[in-house]
CSV table of C-alpha atoms and ligand atoms in Angstrom, one decimal:
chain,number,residue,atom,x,y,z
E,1033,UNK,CA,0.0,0.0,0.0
E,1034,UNK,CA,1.8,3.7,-0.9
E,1035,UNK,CA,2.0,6.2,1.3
E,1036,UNK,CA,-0.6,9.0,0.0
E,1037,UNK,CA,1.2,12.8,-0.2
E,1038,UNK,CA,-1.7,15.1,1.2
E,1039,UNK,CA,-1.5,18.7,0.4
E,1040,UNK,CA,1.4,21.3,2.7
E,1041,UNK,CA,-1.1,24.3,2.5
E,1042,UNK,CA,-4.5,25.6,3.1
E,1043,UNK,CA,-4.8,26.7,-0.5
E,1044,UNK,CA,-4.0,23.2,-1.8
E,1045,UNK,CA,-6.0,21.3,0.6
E,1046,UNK,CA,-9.2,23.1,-0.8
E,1047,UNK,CA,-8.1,23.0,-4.3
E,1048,UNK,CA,-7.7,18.7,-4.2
E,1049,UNK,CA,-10.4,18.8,-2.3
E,1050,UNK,CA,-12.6,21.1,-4.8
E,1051,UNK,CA,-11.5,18.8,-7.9
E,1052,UNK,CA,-12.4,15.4,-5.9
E,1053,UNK,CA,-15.5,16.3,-4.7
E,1054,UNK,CA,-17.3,18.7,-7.1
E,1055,UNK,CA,-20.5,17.5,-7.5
E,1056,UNK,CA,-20.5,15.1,-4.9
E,1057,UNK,CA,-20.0,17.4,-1.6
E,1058,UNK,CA,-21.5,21.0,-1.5
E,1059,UNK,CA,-18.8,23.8,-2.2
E,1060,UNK,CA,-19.6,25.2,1.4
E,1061,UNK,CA,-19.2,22.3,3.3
E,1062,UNK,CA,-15.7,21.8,1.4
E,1063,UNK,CA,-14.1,25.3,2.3
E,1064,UNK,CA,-15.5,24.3,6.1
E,1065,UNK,CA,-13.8,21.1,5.6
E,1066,UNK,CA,-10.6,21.8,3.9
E,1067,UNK,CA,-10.0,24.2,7.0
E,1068,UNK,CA,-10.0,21.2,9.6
E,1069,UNK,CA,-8.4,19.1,7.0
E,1070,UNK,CA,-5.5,21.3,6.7
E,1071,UNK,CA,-5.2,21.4,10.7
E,1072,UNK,CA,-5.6,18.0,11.1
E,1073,UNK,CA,-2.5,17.2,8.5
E,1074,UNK,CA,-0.1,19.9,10.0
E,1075,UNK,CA,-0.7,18.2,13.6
E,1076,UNK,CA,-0.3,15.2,12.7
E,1077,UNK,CA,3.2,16.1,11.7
E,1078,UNK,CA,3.9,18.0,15.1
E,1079,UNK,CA,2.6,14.7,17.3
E,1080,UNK,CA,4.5,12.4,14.9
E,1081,UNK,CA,1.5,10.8,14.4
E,1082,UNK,CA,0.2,8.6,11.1
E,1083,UNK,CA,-3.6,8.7,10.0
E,1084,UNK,CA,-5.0,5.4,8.6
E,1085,UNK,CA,-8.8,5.5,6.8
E,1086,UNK,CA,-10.8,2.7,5.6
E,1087,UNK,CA,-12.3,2.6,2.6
E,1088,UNK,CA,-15.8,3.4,4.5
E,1089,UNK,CA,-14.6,6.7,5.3
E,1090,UNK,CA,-17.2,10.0,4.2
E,1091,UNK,CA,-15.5,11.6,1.0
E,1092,UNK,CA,-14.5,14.7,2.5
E,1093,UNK,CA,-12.3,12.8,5.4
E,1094,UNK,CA,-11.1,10.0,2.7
E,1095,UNK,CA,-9.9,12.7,0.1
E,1096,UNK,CA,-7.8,15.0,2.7
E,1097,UNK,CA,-6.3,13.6,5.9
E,1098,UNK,CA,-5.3,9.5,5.6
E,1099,UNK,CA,-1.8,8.7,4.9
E,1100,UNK,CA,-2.8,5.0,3.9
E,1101,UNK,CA,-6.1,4.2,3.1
E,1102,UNK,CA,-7.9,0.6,2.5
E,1103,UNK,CA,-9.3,-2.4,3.4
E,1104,UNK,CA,-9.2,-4.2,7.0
E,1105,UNK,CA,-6.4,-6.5,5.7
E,1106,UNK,CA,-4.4,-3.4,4.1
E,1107,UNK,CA,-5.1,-1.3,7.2
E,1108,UNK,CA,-3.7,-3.8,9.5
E,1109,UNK,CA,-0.6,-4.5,7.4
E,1110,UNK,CA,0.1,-1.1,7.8
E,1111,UNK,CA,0.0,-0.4,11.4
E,1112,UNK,CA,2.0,-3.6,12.0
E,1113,UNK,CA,4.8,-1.8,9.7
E,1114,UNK,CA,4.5,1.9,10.0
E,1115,UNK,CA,6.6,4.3,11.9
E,1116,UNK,CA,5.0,6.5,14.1
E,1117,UNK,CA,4.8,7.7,18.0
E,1118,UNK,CA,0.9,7.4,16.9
E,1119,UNK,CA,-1.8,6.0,15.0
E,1120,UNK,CA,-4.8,7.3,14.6
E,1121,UNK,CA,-7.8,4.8,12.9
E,1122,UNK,CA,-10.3,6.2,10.9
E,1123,UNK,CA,-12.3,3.2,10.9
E,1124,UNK,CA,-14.5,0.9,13.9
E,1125,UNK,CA,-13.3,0.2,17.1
E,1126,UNK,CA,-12.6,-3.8,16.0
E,1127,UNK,CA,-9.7,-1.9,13.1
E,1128,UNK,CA,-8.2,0.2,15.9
E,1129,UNK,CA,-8.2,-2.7,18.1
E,1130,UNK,CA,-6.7,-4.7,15.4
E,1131,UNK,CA,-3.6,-1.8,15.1
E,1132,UNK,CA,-3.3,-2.1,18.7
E,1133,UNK,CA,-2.8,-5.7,18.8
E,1134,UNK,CA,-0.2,-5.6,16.6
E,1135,UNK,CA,1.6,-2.5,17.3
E,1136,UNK,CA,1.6,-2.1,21.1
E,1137,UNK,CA,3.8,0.5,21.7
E,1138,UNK,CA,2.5,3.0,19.6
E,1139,UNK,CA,-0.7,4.7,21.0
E,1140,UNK,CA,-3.0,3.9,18.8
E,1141,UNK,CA,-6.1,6.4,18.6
E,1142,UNK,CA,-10.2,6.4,17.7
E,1143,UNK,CA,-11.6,9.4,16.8
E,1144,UNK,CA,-14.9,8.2,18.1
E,1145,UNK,CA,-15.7,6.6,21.9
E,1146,UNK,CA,-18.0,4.4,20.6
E,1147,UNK,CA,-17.7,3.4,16.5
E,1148,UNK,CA,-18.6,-0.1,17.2
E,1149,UNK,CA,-19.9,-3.0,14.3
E,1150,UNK,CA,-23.1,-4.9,14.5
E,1151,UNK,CA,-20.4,-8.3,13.5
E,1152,UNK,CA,-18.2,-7.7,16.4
E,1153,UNK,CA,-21.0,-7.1,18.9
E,1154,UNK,CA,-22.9,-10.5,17.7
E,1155,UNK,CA,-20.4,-13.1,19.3
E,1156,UNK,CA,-18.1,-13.1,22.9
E,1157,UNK,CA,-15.6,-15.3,23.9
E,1158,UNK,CA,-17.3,-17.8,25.9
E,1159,UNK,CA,-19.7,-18.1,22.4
E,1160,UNK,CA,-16.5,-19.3,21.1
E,1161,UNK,CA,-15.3,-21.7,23.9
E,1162,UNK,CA,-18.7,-23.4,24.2
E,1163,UNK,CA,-18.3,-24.0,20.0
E,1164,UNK,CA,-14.8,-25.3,20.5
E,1165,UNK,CA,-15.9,-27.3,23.3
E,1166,UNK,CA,-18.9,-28.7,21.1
E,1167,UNK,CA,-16.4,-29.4,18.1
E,1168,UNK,CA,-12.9,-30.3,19.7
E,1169,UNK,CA,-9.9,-29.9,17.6
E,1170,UNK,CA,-11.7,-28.2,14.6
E,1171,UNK,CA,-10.0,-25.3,13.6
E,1172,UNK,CA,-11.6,-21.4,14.2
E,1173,UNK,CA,-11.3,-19.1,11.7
E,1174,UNK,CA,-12.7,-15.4,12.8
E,1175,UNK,CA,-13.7,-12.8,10.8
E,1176,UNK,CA,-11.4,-9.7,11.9
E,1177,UNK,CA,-14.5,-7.9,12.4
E,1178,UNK,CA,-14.5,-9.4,16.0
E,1179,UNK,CA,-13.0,-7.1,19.2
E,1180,UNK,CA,-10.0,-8.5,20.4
E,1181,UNK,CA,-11.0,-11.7,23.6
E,1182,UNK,CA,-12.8,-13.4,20.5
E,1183,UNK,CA,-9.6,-13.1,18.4
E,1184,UNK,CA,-7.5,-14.5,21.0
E,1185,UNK,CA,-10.1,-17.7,20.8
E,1186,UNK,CA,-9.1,-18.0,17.7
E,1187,UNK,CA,-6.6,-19.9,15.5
E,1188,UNK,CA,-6.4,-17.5,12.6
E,1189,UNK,CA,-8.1,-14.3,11.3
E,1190,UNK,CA,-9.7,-13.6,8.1
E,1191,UNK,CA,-10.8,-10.3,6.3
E,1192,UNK,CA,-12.8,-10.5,3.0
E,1193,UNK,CA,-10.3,-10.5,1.0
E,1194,UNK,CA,-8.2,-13.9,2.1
E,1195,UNK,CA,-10.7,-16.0,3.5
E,1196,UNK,CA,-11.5,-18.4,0.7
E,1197,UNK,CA,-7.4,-18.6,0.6
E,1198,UNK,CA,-6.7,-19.0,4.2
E,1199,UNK,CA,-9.7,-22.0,4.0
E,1200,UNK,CA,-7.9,-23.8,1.1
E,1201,UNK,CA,-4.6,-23.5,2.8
E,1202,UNK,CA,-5.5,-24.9,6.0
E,1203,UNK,CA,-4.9,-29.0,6.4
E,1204,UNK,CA,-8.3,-29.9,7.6
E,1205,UNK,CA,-11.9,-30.4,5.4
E,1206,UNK,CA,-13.7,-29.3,8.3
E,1207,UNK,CA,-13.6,-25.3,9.9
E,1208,UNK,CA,-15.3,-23.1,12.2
E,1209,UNK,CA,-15.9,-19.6,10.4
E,1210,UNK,CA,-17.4,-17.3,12.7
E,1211,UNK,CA,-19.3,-14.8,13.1
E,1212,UNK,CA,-20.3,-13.5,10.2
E,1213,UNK,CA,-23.1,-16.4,8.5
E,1214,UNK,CA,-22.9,-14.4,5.0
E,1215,UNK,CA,-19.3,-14.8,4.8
E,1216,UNK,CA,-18.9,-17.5,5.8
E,1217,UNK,CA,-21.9,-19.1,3.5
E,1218,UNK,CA,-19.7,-17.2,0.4
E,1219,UNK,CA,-16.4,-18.8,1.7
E,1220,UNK,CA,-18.3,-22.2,1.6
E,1221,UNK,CA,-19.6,-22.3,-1.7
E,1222,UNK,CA,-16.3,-21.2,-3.0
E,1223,UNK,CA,-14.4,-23.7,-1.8
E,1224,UNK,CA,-17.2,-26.5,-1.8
E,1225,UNK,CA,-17.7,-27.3,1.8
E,1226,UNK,CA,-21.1,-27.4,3.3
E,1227,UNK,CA,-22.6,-25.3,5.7
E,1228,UNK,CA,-23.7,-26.5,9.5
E,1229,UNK,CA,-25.1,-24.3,12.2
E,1230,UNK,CA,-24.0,-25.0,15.9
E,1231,UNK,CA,-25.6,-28.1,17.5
E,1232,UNK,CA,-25.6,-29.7,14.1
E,1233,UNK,CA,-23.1,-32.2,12.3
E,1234,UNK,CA,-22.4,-34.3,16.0
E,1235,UNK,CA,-23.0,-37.7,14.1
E,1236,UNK,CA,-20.7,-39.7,12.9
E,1237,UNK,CA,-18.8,-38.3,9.5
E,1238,UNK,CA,-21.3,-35.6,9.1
E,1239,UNK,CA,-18.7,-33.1,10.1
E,1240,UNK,CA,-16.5,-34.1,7.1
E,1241,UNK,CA,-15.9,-31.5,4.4
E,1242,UNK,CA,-18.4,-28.6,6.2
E,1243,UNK,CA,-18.2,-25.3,7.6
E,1244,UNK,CA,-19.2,-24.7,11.3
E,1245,UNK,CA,-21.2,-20.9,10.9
E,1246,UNK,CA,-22.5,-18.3,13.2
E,1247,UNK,CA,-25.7,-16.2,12.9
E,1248,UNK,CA,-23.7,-12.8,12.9
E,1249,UNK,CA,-24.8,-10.7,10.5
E,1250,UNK,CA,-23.5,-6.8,9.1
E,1251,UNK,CA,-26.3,-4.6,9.2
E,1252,UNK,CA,-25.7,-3.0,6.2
E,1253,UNK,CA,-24.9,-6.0,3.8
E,1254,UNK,CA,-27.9,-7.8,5.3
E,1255,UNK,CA,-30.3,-5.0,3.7
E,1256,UNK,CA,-29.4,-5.6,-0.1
E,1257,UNK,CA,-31.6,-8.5,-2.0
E,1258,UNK,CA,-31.7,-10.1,-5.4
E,1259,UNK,CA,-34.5,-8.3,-6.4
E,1260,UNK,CA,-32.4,-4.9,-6.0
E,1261,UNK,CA,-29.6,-7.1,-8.3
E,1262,UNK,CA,-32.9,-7.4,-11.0
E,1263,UNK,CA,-34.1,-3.9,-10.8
E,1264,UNK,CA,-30.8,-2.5,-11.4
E,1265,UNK,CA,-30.5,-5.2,-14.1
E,1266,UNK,CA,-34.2,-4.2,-15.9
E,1267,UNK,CA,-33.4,-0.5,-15.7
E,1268,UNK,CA,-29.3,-0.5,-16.7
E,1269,UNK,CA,-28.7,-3.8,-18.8
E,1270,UNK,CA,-25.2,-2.7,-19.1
E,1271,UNK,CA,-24.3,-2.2,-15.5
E,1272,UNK,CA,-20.9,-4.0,-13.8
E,1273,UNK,CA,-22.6,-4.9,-10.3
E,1274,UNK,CA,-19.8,-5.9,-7.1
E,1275,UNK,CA,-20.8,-6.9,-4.4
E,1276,UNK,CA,-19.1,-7.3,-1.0
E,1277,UNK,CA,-19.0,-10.6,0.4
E,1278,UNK,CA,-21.0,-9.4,3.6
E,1279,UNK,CA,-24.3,-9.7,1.2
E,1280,UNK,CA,-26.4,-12.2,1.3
E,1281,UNK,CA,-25.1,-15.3,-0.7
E,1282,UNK,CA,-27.8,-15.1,-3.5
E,1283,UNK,CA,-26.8,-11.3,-4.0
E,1284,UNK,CA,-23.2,-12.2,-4.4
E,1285,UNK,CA,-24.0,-14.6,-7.0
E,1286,UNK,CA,-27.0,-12.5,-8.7
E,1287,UNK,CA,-23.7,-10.0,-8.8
E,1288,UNK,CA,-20.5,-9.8,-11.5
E,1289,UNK,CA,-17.8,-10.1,-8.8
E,1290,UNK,CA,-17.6,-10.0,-5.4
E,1291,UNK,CA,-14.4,-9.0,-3.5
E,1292,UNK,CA,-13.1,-6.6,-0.1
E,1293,UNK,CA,-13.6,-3.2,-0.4
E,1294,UNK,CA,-10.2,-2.5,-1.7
E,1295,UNK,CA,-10.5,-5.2,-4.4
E,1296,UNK,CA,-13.9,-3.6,-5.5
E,1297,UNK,CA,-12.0,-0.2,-6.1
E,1298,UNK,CA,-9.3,-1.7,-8.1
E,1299,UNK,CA,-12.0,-3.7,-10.4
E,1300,UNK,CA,-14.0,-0.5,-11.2
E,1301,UNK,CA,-10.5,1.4,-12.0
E,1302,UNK,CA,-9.3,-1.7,-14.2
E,1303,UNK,CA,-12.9,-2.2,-15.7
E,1304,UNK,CA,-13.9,-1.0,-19.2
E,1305,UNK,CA,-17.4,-0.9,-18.3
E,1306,UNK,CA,-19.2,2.7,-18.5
E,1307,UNK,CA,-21.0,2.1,-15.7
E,1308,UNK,CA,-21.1,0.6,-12.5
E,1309,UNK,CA,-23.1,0.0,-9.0
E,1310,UNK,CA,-21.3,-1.2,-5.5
E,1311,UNK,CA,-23.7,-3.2,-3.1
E,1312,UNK,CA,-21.8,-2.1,-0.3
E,1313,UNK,CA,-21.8,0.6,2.6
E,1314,UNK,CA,-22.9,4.0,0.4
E,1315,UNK,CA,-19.6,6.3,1.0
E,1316,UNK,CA,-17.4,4.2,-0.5
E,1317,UNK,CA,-19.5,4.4,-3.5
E,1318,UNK,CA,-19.0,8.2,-3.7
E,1319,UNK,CA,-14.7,7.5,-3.0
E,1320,UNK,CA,-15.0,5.3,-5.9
E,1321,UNK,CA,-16.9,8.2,-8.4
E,1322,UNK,CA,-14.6,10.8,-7.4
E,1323,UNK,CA,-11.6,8.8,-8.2
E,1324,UNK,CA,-13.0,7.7,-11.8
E,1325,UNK,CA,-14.8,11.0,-13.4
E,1326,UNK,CA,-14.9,8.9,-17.0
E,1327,UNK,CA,-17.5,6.7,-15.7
E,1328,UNK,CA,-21.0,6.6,-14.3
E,1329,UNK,CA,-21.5,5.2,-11.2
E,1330,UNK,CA,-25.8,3.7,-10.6
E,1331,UNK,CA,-26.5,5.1,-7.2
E,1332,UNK,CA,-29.5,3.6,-5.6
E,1333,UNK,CA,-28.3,3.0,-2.2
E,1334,UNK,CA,-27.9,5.5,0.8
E,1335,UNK,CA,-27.0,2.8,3.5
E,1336,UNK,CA,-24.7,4.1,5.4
E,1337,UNK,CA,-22.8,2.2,8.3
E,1338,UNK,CA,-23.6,4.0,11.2
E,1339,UNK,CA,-20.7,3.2,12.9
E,1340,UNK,CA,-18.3,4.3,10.6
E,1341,UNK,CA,-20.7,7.3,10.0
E,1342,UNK,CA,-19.7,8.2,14.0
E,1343,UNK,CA,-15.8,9.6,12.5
E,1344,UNK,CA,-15.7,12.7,11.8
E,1345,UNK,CA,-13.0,15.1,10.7
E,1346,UNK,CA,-14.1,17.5,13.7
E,1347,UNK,CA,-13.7,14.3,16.2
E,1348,UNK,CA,-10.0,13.7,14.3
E,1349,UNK,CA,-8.6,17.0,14.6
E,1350,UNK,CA,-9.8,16.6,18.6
E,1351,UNK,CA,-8.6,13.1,19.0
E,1352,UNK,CA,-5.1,14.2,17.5
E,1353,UNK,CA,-5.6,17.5,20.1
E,1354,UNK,CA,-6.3,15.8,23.0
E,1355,UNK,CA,-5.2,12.0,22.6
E,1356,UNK,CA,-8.5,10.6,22.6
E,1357,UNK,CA,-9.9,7.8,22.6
E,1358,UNK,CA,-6.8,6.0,23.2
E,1359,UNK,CA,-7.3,2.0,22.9
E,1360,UNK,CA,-5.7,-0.3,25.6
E,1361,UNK,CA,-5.9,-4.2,25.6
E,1362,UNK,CA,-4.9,-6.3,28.6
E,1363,UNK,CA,-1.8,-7.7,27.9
E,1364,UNK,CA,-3.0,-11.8,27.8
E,1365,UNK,CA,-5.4,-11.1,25.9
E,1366,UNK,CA,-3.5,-9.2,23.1
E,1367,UNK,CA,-0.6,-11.9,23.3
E,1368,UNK,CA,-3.1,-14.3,22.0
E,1369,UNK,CA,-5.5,-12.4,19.9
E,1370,UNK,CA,-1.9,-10.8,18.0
E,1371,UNK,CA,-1.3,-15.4,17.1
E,1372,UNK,CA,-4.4,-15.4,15.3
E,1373,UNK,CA,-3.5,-11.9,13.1
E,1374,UNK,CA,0.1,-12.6,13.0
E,1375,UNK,CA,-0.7,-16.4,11.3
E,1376,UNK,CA,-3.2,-14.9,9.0
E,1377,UNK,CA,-1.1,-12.0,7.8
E,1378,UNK,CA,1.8,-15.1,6.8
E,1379,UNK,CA,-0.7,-16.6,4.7
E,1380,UNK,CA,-2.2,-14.4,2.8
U,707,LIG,P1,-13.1,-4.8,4.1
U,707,LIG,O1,-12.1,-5.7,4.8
U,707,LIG,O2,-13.5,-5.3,2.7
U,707,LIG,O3,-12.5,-3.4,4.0
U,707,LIG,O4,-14.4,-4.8,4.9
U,707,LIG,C1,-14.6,-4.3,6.2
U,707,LIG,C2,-16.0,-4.0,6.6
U,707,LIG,O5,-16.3,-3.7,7.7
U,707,LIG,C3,-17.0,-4.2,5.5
U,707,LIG,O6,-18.2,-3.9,6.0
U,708,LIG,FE1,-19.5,-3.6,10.7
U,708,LIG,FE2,-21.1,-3.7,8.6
U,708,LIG,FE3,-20.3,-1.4,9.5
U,708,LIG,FE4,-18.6,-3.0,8.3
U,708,LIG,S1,-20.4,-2.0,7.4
U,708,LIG,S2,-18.2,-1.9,10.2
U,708,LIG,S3,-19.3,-5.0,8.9
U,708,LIG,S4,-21.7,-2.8,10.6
C-alpha cells in the first residue's frame, strides 16, 4: 500500500479537495472542511503521528487527511509496519483494536468513543469456547471484524479478501468460520464445503468437508436483495454490479464479482465498463466516483454504516488535540489475539 502525499497548505487542501468532490460534496461544506483538514495534516506532523482510513470513510475525510487508506487486511498490514509515536484509525473500534494488537507501543487512537460494528458485537468469547468445546480440535477461523478476547479464541483471522485462501490453505476439510453467517456461506460455496449451524453435524462423519457458521450478520450488507440485483439489471442492462461478500449469498451470486472493499475499487478502476453500482456501505461508492470521473456510477443505495458514520473530521482533529480515545488491551489477551493476526497475515 503507498503512502498518499496530502496537500502542505490551506490553499492546496481546498483545491484537491474542490476537484475530488465537485459535485458530490457541497462547495460550502468543502471550504469548512478543507479548513480542519489542513489542521488536522499539520498536527499530525507536530505529534508524529500517522492517519489510517478505511475505505468506508465519508469523502471529504477519505480525500484530505489519511496517509494510507484501505481495506481491513491493508489497514492492518500497515499499522504492524508503520513508523510513528501514533496512530490514529479512521475506521470501527474492531480496526483500531486490530492496530493495537499488533503495534503495542505506539498509542494507537479512535476518533470516536464508541464506533462499534453490528459483526463484532454478535459473538463473545465464551460463544467461542462453548463452539470449540462442542467441536474439539476443529480449527476457528474469525472474521477480523471481531473485538480482540474473541480473536485471541481463535486460530487465525480472516478479512474478505483472504478468507477463501486462508480455507484452502488450512490441512483440515472441516472449519469453524465465525461470526459472520454471510461470509462464511460465500467462503463455503467457494471452496465446496457445506454449511452447518451449531448443535448440528455431531453424528458420525457428518462433520467431514463442512463449515461450522454463526448467525452474525452486518447490518448493512444484510439489507441488499436479489431483487435490488434485477431492478438494477431491468433499468441499466449494461451495468458492472460488485458486491461485497457481507451480502447475502444469492446477492453475491446474482452480482458480476464479489471482493473486499479495496479489491472492489481496483475492479472499477481496471474495468472498461461505463457504468457501474457497488452493493456495499454507500460512502465508498462516492470515493470510488470521485476517483474515476470517466465513468458513471448507478447510485441507488444510501446505506450508510452508522458506525463508521460516527468519524468525523471534527472528532479527528480533537482526537489528535487531546489523545482521545486511546485504545488499551490487557496484555494476555493481546498476546493471544496478536497469534491469530500474526498467522493470517503469513498466509495471505
Ligand atoms: P473490508 O475488509 O473489505 O474493507 O471490509 C470491512 C468491513 O467492515 C466491511 O463492512
Ligand atoms: Fe460492521 Fe457492517 Fe459497519 Fe462494516 S459496514 S463496520 S461490517 S456494521
Amino acid at each position: 500500500m503507498e503512502q498518499i502525499q496530502q496537500a502542505d497548505t490551506h490553499e492546496q487542501t481546498l483545491e484537491n479537495l474542490k476537484y475530488k468532490l465537485e459535485g458530490i460534496v457541497p462547495e460550502a461544506e468543502i471550504v469548512l472542511k478543507a479548513e480542519i483538514a489542513y489542521e488536522i495534516n499539520r498536527l499530525k506532523k507536530e505529534k508524529n503521528a500517522v492517519i489510517l482510513g478505511h475505505n468506508y470513510m465519508e469523502p471529504a475525510l477519505y480525500h484530505s487527511i489519511p496517509d494510507y487508506a484501505g481495506d481491513s487486511l491493508g489497514l492492518s498490514r500497515i499499522s504492524a509496519e508503520v513508523d510513528a509515536s501514533r496512530i490514529v484509525f479512521c475506521g470501527v473500534e474492531f480496526m483500531a483494536e486490530t492496530a493495537k494488537i499488533l503495534a503495542p507501543d505506539k498509542m494507537v487512537l479512535l476518533p470516536a468513543d464508541k464506533a462499534g460494528c453490528s459483526l463484532a458485537e454478535s459473538i463473545t468469547a465464551e460463544d467461542v469456547r462453548k463452539l470449540k468445546e462442542q467441536y474439539p480440535g476443529v480449527p476457528v477461523i474469525t472474521y477480523v471484524n471481531t473485538y480482540a478476547a474473541v480473536k485471541a479464541e481463535t486460530d487465525i483471522c480472516c478479512t474478505s479478501s483472504n478468507a477463501a485462501k486462508i480455507v484452502n490453505q488450512l490441512d483440515t476439510d472441516t472449519v469453524i468460520c465465525l461470526p459472520d453467517e454471510y461470509l462464511a456461506q460465500n467462503i463455503a460455496r467457494e471452496t465446496g464445503k457445506k454449511v452447518i449451524y451449531p448443535g448440528q453435524g455431531t453424528g458420525n462423519g457428518e462433520l467431514k468437508n463442512s463449515m461450522i457458521v454463526w448467525d452474525g450478520r452486518c447490518e448493512v450488507h444484510d439489507k441488499f436483495t436479489v431483487q435490488d440485483v434485477k431492478n438494477v439489471r431491468k433499468q441499466f442492462p449494461d451495468t458492472l454490479i460488485l458486491a461485497h461478500p457481507e451480502c447475502p449469498p444469492e446477492v453475491v451470486e446474482a452480482s458480476d464479482y464479489s471482493g473486499s472493499t479495496t479489491a472492489m475499487i481496483k475492479y472499477v478502476q481496471n474495468s472498461d465498463a461505463d457504468r457501474y453500482m457497488l452493493f456495499t456501505e454507500c460512502s465508498m461508492g462516492d470515493n470510488i466516483a470521485a476517483e474515476n470521473k470517466d465513468k458513471e456510477m448507478v447510485k441507488m443505495c444510501s446505506v450508510r454504516c452508522p458506525h463508521m458514520n460516527q468519524i468525523t473530521l471534527e472528532d479527528t482533529l480533537e482526537s489528535l488535540r487531546k489523545d482521545q480515545y486511546q485504545i488499551e488491551i490487557e496484555e494476555e489477551v493481546r498476546v493471544r489475539a496478536k497469534k491469530s493476526l500474526d498467522r493470517m497475515l503469513e498466509m495471505s
